[in-house]
PDB file of C-alpha atoms in Angstrom:
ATOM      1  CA  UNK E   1       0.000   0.000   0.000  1.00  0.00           C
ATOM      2  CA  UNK E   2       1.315   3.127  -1.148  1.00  0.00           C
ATOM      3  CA  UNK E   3       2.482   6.219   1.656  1.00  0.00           C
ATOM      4  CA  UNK E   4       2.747   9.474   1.642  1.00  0.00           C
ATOM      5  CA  UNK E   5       5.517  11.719   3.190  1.00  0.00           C
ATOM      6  CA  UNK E   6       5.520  15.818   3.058  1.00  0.00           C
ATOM      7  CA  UNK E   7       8.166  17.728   3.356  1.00  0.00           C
ATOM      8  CA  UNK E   8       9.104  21.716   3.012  1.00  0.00           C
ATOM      9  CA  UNK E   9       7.956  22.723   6.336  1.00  0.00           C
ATOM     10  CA  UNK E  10       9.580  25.119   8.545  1.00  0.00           C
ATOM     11  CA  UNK E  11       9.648  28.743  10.440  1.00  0.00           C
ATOM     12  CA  UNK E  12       9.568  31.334   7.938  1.00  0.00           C
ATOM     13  CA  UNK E  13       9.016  35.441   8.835  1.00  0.00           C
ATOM     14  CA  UNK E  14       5.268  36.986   7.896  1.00  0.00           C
ATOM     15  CA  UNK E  15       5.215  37.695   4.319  1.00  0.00           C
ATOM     16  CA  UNK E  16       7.940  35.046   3.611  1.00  0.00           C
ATOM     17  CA  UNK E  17       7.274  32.033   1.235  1.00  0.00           C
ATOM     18  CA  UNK E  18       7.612  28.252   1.938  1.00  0.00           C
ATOM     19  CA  UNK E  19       6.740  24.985  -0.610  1.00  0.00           C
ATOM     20  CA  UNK E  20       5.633  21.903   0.365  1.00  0.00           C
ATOM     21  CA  UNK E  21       6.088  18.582  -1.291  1.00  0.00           C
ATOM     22  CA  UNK E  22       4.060  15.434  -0.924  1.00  0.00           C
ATOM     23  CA  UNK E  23       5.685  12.274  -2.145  1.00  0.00           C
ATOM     24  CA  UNK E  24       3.303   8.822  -2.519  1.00  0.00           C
ATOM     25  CA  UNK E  25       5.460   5.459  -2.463  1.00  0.00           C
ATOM     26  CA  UNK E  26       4.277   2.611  -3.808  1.00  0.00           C
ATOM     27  CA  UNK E  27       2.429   0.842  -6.915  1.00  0.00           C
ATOM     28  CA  UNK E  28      -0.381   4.042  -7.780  1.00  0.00           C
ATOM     29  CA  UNK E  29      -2.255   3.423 -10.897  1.00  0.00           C
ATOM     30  CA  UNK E  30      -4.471   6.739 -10.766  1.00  0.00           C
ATOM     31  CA  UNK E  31      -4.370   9.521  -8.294  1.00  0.00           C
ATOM     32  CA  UNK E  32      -7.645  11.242  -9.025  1.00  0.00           C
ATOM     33  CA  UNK E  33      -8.089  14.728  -6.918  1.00  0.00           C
ATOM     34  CA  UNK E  34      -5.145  15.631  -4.334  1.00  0.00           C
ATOM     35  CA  UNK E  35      -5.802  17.947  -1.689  1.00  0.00           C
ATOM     36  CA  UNK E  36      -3.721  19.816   1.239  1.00  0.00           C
ATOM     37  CA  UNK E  37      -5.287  19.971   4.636  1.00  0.00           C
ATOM     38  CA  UNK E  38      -4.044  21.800   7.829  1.00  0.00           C
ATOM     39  CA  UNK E  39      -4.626  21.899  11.249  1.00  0.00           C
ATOM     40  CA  UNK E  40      -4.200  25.578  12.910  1.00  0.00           C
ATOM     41  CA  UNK E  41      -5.270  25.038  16.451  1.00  0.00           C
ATOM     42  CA  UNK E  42      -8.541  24.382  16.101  1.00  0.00           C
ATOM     43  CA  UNK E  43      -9.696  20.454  16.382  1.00  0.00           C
ATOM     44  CA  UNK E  44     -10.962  20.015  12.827  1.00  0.00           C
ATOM     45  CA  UNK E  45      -8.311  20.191   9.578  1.00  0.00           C
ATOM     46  CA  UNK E  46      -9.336  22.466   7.153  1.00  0.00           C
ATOM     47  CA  UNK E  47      -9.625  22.253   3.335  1.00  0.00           C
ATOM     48  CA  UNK E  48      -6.490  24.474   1.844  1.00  0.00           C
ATOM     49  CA  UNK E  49      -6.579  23.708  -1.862  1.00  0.00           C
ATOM     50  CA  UNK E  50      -7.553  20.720  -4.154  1.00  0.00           C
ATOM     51  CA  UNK E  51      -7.128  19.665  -8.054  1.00  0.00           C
ATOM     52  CA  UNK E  52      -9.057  17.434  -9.552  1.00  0.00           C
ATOM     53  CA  UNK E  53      -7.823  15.174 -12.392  1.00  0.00           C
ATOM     54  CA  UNK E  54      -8.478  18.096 -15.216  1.00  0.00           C
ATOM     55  CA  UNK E  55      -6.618  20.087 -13.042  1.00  0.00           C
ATOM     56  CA  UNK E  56      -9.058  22.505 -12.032  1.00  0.00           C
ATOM     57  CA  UNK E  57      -8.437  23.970  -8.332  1.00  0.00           C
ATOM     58  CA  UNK E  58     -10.648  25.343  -5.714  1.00  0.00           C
ATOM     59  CA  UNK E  59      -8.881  27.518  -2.517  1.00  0.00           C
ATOM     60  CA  UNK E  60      -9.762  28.485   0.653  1.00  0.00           C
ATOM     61  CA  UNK E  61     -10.791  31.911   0.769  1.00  0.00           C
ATOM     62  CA  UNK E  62      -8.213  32.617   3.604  1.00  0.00           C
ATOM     63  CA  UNK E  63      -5.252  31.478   0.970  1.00  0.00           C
ATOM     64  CA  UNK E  64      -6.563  32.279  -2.282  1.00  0.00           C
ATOM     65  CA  UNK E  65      -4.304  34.259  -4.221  1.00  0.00           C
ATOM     66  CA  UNK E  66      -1.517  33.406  -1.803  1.00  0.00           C
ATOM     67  CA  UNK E  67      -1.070  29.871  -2.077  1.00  0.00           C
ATOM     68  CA  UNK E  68      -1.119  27.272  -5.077  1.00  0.00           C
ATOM     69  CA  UNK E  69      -1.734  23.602  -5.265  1.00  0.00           C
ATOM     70  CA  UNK E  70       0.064  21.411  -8.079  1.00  0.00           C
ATOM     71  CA  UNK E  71       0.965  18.019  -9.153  1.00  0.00           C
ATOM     72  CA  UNK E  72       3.090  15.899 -11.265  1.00  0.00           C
ATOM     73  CA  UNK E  73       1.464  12.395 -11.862  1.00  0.00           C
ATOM     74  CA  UNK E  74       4.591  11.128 -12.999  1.00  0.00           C
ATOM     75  CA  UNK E  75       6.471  11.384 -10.526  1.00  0.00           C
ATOM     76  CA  UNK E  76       3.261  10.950  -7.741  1.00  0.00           C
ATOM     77  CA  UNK E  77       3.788  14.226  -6.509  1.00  0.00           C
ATOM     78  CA  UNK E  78       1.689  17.055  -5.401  1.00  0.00           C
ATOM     79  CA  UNK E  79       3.345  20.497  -3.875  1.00  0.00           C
ATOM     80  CA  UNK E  80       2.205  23.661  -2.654  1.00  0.00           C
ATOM     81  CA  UNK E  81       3.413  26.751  -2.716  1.00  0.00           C
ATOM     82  CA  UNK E  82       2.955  29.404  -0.340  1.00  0.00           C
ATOM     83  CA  UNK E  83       3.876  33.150  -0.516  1.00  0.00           C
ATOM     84  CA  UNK E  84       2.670  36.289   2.289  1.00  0.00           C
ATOM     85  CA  UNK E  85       2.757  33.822   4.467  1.00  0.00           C
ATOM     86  CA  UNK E  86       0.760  34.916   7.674  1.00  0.00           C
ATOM     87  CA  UNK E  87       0.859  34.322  11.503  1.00  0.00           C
ATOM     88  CA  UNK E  88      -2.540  32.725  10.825  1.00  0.00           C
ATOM     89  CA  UNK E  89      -0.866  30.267   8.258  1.00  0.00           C
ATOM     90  CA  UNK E  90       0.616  28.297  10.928  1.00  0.00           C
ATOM     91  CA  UNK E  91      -0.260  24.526  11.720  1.00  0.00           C
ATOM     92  CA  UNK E  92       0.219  21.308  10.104  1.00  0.00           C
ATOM     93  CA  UNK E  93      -0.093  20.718   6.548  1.00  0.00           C
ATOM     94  CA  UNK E  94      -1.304  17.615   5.545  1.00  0.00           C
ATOM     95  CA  UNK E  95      -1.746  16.111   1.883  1.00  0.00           C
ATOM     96  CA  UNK E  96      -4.163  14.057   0.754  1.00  0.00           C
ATOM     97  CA  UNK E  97      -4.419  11.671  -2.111  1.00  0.00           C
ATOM     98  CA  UNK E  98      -7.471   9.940  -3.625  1.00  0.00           C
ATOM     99  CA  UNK E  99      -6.111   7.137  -5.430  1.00  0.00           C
ATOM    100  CA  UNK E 100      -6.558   3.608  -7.047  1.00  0.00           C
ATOM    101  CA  UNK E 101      -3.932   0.778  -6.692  1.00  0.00           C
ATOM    102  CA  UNK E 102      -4.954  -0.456  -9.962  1.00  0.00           C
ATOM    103  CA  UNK E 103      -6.088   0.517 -12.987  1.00  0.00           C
ATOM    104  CA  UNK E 104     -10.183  -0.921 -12.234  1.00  0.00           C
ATOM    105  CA  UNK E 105      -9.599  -1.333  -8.634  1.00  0.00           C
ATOM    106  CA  UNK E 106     -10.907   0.202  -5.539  1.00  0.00           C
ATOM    107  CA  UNK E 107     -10.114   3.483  -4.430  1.00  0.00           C
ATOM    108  CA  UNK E 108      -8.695   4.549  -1.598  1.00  0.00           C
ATOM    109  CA  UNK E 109      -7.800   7.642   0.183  1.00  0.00           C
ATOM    110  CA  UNK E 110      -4.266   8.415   1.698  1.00  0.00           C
ATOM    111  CA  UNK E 111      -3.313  10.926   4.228  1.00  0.00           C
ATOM    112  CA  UNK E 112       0.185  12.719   5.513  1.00  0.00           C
ATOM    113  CA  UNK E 113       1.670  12.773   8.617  1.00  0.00           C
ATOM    114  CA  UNK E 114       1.997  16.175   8.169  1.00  0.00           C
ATOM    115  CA  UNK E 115       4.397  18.488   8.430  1.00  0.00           C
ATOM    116  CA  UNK E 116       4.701  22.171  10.570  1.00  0.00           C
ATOM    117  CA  UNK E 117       4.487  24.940   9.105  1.00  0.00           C
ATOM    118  CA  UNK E 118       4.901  28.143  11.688  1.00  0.00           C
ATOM    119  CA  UNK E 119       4.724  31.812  10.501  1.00  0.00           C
ATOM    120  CA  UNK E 120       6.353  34.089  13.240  1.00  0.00           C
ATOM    121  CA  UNK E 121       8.888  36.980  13.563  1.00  0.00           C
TER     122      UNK E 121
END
């Protein structure tokens, strides 16, 4: 069963920029939409950015403008890059992958561990 791993976090200065990486391991036939998630206090994660297969992306209204989702199906990647970073950015990041093993097989979604992201002077 494939994982996936982020990386790219870190302490970065309001206004600064940071990109995140999400890397799936594993055997993936199709990753359909891909998503980041984070977690800024509160006990629920909340919906940053997703793509869908045709690429179309929807945003948070909190980070649109600021932030941008992509992937790279080749290499079973998604990233996201963020820029005017704010205090209010920080938590952890999580990506999220909805995916099938095989080519008519179930599908399956797969999480992050996540990874910090803190916005501070």
């Amino acid at each position: 069963q494939a994982q996936l791993a982020e990386s790219g976090g870190g302490l970065v200065r309001p206004g600064g920029s940071l990109s995140l990486s999400c890397a799936a391991s594993g055997t993936i036939a199709n990753i359909n939409y891909v998503s980041w998630y984070r977690l800024t206090g509160g006990t629920q994660r909340e919906l940053v950015a997703t793509m869908s297969t045709g690429e179309n992306t929807n945003y948070a209204a909190s980070v649109k403008g600021r932030f941008t989702i992509s992937r790279d199906d080749a290499k079973n990647m998604i990233y996201l890059e963020m820029n005017s970073l704010k205090p209010e950015d920080t938590g952890i990041y999580y990506c999220f992958m909805n995916l099938r093993y095989t080519q008519y097989g179930s599908i399956y979604n797969l999480w992050g561990q996540g990874t910090q992201v803190t916005v501070s002077p």
